[in-house]
mmCIF file of C-alpha atoms in Angstrom:
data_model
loop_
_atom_site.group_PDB
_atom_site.id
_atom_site.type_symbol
_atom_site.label_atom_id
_atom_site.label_comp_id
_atom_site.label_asym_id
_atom_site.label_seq_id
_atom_site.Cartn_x
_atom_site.Cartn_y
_atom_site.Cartn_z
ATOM 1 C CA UNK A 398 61.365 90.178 143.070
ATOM 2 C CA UNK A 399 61.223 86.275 144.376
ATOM 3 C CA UNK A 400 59.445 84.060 142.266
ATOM 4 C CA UNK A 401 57.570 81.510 144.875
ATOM 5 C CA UNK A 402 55.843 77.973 144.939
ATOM 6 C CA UNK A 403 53.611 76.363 147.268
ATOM 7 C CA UNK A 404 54.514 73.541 148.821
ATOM 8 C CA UNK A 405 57.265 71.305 147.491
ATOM 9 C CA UNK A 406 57.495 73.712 144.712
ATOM 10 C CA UNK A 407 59.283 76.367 147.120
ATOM 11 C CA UNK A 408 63.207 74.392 146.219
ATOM 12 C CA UNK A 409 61.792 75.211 142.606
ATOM 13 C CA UNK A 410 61.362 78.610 142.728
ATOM 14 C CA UNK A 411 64.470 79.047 144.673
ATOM 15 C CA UNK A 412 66.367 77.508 142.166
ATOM 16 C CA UNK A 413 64.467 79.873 139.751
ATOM 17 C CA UNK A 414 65.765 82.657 141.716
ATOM 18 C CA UNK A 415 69.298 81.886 140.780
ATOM 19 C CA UNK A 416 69.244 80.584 137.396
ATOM 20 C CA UNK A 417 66.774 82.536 135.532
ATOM 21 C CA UNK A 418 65.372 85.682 137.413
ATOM 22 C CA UNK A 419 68.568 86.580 139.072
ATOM 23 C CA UNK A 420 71.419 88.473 137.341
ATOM 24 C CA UNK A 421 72.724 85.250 135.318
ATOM 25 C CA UNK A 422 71.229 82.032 133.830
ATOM 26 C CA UNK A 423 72.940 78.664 133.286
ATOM 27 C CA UNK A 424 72.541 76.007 130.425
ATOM 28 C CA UNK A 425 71.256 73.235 130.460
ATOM 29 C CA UNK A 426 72.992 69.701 131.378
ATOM 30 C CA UNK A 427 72.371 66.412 129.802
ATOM 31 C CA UNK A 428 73.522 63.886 132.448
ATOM 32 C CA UNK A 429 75.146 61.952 129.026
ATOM 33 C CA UNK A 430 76.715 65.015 127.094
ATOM 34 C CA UNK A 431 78.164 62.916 124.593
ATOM 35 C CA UNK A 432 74.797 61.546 123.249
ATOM 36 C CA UNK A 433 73.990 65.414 122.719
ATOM 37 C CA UNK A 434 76.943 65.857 120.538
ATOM 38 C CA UNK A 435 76.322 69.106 118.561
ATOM 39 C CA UNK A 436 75.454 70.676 121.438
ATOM 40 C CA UNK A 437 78.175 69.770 123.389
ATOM 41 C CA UNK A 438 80.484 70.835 120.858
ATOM 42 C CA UNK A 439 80.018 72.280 117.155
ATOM 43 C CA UNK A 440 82.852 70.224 116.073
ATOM 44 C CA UNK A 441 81.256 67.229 116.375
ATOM 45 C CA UNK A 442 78.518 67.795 113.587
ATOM 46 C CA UNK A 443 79.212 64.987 111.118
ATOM 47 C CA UNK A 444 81.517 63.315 113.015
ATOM 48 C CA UNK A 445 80.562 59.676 112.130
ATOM 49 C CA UNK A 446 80.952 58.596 108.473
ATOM 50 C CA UNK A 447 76.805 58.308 108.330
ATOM 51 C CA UNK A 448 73.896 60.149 108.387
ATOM 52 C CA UNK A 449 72.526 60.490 112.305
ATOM 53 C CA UNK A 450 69.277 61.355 114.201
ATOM 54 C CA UNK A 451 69.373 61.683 117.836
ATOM 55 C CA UNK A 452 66.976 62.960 120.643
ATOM 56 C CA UNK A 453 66.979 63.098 124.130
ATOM 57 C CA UNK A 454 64.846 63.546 127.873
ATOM 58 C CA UNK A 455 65.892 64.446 130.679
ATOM 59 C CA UNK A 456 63.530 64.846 133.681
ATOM 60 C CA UNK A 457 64.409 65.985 136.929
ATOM 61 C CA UNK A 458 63.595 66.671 140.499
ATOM 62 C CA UNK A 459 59.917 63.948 140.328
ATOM 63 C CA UNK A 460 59.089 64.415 143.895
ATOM 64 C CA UNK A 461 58.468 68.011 143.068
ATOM 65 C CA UNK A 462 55.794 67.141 139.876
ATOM 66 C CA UNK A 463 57.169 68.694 136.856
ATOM 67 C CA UNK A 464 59.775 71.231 137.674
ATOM 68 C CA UNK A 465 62.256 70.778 135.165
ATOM 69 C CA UNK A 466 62.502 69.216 131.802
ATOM 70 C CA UNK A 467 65.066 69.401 129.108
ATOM 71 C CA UNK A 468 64.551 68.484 125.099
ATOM 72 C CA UNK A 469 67.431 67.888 122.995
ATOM 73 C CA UNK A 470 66.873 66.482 118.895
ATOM 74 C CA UNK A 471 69.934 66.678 116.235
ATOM 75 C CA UNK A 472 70.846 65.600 112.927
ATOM 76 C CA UNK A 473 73.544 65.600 111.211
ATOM 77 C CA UNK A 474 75.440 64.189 108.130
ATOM 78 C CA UNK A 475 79.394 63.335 107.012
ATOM 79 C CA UNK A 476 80.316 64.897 103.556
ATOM 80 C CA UNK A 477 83.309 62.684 102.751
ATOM 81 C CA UNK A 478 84.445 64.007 99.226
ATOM 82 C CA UNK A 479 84.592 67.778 101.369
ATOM 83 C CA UNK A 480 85.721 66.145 104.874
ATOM 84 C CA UNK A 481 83.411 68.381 106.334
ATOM 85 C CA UNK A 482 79.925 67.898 108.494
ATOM 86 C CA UNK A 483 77.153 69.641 108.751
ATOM 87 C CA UNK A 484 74.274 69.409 111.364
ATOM 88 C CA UNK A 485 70.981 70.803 113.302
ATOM 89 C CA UNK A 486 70.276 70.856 116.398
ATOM 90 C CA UNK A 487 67.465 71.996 118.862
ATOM 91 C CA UNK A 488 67.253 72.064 122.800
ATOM 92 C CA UNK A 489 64.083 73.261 124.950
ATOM 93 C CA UNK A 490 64.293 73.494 128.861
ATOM 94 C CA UNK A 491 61.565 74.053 130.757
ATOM 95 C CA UNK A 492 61.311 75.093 134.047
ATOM 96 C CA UNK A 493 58.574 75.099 136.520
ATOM 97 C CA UNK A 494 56.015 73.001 134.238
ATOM 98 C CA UNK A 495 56.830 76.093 131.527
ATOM 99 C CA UNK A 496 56.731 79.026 134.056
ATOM 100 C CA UNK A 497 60.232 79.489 132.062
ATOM 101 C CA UNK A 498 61.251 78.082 128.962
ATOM 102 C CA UNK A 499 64.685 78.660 127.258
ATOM 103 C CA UNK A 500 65.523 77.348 123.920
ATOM 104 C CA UNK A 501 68.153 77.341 120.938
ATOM 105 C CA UNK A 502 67.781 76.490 117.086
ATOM 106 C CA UNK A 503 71.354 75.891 116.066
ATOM 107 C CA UNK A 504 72.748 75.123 112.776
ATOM 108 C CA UNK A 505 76.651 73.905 112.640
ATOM 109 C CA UNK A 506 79.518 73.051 110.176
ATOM 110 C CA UNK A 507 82.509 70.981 111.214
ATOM 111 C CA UNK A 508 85.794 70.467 108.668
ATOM 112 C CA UNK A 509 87.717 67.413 109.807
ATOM 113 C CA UNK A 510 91.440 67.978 109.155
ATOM 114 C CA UNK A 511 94.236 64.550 108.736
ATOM 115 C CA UNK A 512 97.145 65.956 110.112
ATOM 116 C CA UNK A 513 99.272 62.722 110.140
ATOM 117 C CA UNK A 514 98.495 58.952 110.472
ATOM 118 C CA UNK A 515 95.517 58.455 112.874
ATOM 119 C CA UNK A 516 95.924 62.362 114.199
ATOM 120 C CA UNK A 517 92.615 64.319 113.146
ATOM 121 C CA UNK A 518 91.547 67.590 114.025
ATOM 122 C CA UNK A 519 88.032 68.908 113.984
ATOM 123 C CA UNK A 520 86.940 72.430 113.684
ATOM 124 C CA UNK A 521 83.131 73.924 113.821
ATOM 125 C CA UNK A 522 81.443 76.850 114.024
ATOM 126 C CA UNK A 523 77.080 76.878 115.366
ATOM 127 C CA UNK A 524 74.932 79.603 114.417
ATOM 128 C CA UNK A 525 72.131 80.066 117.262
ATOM 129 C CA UNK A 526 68.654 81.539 117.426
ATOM 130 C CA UNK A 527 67.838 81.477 121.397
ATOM 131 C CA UNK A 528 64.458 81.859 122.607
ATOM 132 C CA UNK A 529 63.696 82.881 126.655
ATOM 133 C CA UNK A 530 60.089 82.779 127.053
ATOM 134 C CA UNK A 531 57.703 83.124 130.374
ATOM 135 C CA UNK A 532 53.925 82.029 131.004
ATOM 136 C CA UNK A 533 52.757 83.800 134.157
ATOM 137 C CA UNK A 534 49.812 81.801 134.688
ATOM 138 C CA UNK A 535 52.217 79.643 136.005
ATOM 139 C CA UNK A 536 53.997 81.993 138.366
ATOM 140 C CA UNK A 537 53.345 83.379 141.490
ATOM 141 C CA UNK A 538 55.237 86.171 142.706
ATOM 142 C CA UNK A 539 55.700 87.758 146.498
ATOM 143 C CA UNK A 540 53.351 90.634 145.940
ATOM 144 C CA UNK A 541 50.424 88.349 144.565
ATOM 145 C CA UNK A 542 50.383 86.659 148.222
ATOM 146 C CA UNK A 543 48.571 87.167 151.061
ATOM 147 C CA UNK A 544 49.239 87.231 154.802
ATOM 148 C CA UNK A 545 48.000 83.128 155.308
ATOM 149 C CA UNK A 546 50.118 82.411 151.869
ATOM 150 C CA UNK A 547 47.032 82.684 149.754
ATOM 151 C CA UNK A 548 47.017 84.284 146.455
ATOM 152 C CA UNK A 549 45.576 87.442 146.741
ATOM 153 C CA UNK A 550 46.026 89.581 143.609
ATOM 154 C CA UNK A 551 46.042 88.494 139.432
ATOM 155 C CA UNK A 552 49.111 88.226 137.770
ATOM 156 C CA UNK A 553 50.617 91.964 137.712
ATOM 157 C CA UNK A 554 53.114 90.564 134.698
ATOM 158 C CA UNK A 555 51.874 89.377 131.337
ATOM 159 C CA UNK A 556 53.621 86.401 129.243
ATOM 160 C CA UNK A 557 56.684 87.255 127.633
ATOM 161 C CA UNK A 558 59.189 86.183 125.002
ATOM 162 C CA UNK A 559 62.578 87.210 123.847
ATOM 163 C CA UNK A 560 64.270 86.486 120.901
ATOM 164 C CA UNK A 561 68.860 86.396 120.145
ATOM 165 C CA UNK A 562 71.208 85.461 118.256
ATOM 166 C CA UNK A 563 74.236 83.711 119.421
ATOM 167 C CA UNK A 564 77.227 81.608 118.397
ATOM 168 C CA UNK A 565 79.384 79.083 119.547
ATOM 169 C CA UNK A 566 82.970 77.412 118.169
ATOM 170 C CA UNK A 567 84.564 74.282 119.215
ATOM 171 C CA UNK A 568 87.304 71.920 118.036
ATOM 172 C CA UNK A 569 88.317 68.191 119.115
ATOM 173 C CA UNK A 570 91.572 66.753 118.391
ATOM 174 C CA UNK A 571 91.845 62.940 118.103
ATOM 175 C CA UNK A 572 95.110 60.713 118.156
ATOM 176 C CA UNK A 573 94.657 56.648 117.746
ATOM 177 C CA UNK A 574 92.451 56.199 120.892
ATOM 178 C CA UNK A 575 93.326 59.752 122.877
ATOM 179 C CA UNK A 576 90.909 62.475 122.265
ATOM 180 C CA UNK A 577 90.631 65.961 123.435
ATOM 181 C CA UNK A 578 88.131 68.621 123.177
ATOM 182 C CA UNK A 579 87.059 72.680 123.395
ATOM 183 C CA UNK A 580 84.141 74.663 123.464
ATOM 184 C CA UNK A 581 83.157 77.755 123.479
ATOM 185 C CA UNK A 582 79.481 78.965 123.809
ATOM 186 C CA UNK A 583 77.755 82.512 123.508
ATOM 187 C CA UNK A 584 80.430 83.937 121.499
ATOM 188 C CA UNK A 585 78.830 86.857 120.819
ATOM 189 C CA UNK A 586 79.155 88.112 124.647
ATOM 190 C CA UNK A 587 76.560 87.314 127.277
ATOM 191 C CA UNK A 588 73.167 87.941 125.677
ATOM 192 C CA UNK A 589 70.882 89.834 128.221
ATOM 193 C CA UNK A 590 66.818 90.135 127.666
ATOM 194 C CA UNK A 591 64.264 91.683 130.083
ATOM 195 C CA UNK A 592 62.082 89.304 131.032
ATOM 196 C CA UNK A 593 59.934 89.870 134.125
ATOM 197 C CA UNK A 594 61.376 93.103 134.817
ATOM 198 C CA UNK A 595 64.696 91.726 135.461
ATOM 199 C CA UNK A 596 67.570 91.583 132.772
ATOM 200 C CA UNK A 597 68.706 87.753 132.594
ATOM 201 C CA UNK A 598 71.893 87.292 130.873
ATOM 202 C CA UNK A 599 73.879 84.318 129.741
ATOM 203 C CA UNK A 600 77.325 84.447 130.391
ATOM 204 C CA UNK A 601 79.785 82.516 127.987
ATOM 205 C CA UNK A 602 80.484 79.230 128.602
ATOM 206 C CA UNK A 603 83.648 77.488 128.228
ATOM 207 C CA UNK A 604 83.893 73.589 127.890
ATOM 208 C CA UNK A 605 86.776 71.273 128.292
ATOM 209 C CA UNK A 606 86.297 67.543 127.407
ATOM 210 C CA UNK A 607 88.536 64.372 126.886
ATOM 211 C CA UNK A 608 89.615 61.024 127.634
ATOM 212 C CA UNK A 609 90.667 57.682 125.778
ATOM 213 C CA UNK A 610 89.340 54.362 124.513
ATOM 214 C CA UNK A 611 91.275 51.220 125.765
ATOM 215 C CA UNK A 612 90.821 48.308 124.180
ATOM 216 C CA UNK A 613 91.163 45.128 126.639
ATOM 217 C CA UNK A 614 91.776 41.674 124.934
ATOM 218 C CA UNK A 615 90.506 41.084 121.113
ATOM 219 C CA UNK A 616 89.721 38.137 119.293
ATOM 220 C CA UNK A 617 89.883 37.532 115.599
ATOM 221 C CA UNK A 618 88.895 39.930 113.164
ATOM 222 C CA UNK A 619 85.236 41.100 111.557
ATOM 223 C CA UNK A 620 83.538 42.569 108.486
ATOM 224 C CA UNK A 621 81.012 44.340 109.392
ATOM 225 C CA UNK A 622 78.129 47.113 108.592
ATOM 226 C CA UNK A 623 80.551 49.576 110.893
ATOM 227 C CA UNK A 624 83.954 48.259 110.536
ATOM 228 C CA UNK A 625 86.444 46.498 108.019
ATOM 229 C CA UNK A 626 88.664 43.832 109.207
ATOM 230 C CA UNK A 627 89.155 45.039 112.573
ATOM 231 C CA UNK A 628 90.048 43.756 115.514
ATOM 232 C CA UNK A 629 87.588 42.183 117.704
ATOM 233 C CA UNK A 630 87.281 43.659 121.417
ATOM 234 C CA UNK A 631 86.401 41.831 123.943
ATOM 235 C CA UNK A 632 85.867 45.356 126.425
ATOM 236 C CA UNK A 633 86.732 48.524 125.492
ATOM 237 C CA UNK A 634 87.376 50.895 128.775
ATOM 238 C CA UNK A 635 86.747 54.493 128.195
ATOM 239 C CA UNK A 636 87.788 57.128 131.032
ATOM 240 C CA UNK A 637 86.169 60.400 130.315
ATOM 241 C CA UNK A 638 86.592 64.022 131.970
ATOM 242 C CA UNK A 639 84.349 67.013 131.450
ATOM 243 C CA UNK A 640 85.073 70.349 132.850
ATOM 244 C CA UNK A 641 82.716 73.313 132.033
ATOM 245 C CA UNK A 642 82.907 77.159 133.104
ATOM 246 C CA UNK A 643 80.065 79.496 132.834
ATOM 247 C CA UNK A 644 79.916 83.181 134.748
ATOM 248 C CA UNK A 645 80.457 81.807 138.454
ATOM 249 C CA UNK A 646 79.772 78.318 137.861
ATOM 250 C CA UNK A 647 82.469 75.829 137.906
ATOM 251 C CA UNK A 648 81.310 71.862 137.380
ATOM 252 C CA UNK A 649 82.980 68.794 136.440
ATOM 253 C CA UNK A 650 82.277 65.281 135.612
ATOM 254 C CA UNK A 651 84.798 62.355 135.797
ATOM 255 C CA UNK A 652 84.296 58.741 135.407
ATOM 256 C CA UNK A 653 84.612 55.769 132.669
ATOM 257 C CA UNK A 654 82.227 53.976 130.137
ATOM 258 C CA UNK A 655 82.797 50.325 130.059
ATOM 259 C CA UNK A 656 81.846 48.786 125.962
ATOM 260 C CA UNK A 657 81.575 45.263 125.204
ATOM 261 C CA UNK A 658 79.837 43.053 122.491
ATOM 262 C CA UNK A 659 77.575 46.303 122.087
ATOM 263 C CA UNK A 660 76.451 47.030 125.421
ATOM 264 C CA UNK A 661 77.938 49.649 127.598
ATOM 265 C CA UNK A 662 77.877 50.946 131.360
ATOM 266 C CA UNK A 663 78.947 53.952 132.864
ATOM 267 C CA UNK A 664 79.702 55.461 136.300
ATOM 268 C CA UNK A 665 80.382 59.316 136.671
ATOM 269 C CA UNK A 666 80.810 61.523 139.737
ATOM 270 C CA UNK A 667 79.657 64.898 139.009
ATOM 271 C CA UNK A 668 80.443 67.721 141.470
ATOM 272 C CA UNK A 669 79.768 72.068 141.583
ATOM 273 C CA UNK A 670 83.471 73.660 142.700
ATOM 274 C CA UNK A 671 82.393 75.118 146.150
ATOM 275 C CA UNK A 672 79.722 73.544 146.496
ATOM 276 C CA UNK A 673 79.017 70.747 149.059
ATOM 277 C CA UNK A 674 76.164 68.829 146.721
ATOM 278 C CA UNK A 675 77.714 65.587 144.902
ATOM 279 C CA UNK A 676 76.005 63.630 142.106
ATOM 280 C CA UNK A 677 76.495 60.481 140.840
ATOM 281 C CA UNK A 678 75.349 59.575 137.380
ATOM 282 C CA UNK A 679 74.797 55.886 136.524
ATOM 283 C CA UNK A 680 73.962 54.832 132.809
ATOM 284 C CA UNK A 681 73.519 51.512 130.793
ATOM 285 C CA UNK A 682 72.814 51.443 126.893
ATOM 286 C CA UNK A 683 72.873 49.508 123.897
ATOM 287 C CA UNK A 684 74.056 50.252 120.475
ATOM 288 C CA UNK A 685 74.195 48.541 116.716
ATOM 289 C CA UNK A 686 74.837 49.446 113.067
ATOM 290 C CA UNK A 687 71.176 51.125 112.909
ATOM 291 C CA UNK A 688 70.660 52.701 116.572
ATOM 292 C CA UNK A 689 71.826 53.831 119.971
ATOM 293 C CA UNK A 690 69.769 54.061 123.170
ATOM 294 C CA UNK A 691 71.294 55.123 126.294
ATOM 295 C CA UNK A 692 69.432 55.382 130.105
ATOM 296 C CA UNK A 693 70.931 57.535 132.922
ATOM 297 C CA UNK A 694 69.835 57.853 136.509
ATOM 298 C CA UNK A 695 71.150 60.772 138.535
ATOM 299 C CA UNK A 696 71.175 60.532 142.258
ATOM 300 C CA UNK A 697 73.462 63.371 144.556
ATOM 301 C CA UNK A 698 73.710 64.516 148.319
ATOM 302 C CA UNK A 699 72.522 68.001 148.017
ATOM 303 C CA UNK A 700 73.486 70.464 150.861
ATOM 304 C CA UNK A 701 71.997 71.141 153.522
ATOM 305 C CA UNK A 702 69.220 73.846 152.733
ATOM 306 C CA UNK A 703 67.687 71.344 150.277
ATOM 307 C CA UNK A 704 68.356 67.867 151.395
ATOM 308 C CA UNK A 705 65.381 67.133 152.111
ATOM 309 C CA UNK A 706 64.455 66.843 148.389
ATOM 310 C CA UNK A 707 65.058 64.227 146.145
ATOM 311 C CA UNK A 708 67.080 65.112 142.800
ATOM 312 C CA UNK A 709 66.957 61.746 140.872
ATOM 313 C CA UNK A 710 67.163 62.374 137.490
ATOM 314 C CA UNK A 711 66.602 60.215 134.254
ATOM 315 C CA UNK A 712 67.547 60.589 131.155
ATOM 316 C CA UNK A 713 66.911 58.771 127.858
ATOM 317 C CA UNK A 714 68.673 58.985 124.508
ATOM 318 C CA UNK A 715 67.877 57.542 121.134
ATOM 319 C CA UNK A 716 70.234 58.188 118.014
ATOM 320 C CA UNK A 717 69.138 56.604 114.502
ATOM 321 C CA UNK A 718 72.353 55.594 111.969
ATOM 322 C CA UNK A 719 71.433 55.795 108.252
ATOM 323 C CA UNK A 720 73.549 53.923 106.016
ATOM 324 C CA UNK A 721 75.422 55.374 102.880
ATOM 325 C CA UNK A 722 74.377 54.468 99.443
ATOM 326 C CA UNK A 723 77.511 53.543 98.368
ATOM 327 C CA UNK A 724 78.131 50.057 99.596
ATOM 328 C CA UNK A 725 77.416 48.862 102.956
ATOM 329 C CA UNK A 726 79.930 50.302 104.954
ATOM 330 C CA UNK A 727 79.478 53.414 107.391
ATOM 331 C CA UNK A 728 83.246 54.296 107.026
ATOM 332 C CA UNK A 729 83.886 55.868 103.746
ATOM 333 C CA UNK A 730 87.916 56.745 104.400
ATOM 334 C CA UNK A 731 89.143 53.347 105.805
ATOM 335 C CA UNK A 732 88.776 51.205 108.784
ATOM 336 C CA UNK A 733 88.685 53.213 112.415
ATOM 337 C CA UNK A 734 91.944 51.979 113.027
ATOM 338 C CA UNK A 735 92.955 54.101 110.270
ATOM 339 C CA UNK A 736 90.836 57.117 111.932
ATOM 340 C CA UNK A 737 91.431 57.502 115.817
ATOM 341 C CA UNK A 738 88.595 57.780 117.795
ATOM 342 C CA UNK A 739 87.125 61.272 118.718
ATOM 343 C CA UNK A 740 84.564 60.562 121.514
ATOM 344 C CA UNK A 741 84.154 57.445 123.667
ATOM 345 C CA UNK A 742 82.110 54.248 122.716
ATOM 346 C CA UNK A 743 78.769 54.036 124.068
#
């Protein structure tokens, strides 16, 4: 069965072919993984001293219409007299305007563990209820066509929707201003469901993450909403890796965030292992005591069956910070120099 397009909607149901109606299906990516923490990895639920809200879109491929677009929302709050997390978290992608739609409902818990001056450890554990759902009316398969390409025939599938449970565990070790990170999703095995007559499954996916914040220059000191007494940076450097595994794909990301006086840039080459498409992944954002926003444009060399297409991609994040009753500082166990840092600064 070969789910087809017209026009410049073929490339999308080729892609369709191979992640969704074909033996395996992939997650989705957020071009900024760290401003979908929970997702990225359990262990990060709770993992500021303050209460967070955080959503993200990501919309790719424009030349084609509407082909794919990816939903991400958390929240998530610090427990400091347990030193534990907890969080939610919810992520919709849909493909070909909602021809296919695959979504999670996850709920997390994350215990942060001092090991030793400025050396944390992080452990969580994400409960999942995944949801693969089609609409035919926005399909058109090979035996509904006729010989001039017209559609010949009504849908011969109905609208379906499938319904699993899954899991995921993850951990991220943190050391002054090293941190390192591990993921593992679909823990329960590679859910399959029958969608379409075919049996999509969704293989396990393993995640490696890490990097370090340098600080470059300070000056002075400040009280602040987020910090006590703490050093000033002028620009804070932050190199960042990402490698992720999931049935026969292989991708990784490398590339730096640079953080100063609040704003940040970032530059990331993203790359497929045998594959001979590149992406580059440029970002600027902004971020205070009381919220984050983050923008990301996505722009690659495919290869050379789909070149002709353009897949730009933007992204835009939003996270909300909610203050602690008890005083005015986020930090409830000491200044972050007292803490390590466990993810870059954006």
């Amino acid at each position: 069965m070969v789910v087809k397009f017209f026009h410049k909607q073929l490339v999308v149901g080729l892609a369709l072919v191979c992640s969704v109606c074909g033996a395996y299906a992939q997650d989705v990516s957020f071009s900024q993984p760290y401003s979908t923490p929970l997702y990225l990895n359990p262990a990060y639920s709770g993992v500021e001293k303050f209460s967070r809200i955080g959503a993200s879109f990501r919309y790719q491929w424009a030349q084609l219409g509407d082909p794919y677009t990816s939903y991400s929302f958390y929240a998530d709050h610090y427990f400091s007299d347990y030193k534990s997390g907890v969080g939610f978290s919810a992520v919709s992608d849909r493909q070909a305007g909602g021809g296919v739609v695959q979504s999670n409902f996850g709920a997390s818990y994350a215990y942060n563990l001092h090991v030793a001056e400025k050396t944390f450890i992080r452990f969580g554990i994400q409960a999942l209820l995944g949801m693969t759902s089609t609409n035919a009316e926005k399909l058109v398969f090979s035996d509904m066509l006729g010989l001039n390409g017209g559609v010949v025939a009504s849908e011969p599938y109905a609208s379906e929707q499938r319904v699993y449970f899954d899991m995921a565990l993850g951990s991220v070790f943190s050391y002054d201003f090293l941190f390192a990170g591990v993921a593992l999703h679909h823990l329960r095995g590679s859910p399959s469901v029958d969608l379409l007559g075919q049996s999509i499954t969704v293989p396990r996916k393993l995640t490696l993450h890490g990097g370090c914040n340098i600080p470059v220059g300070s000056s002075g000191s400040q009280t602040s909403a987020r910090y006590r007494s703490t050093p000033v940076e002028l620009l804070t450097i932050s190199p960042s890796v990402i490698f992720c595994w999931q049935g026969i794909y292989k991708s990784y990301s490398v590339g730096s965030y640079a953080h100063a006086k609040g704003f940040s840039v970032g530059f990331f080459y993203k790359s497929d292992f045998g594959s001979s498409s590149n992406f580059f992944s440029t970002c600027a954002g902004y971020t205070s005591d009381l919220l984050s926003l983050m923008y990301s444009f996505d722009f690659g060399v495919l290869s050379s069956e789909t070149k002709a297409y353009n897949p730009n991609t933007h992204e835009v994040s939003l996270i909300f910070k909610i203050k602690s009753r008890n005083g005015n500082a986020y930090r409830q166990e000491g200044s972050r120099s007292n803490e390590g840092w466990n993810m870059p600064i954006l």
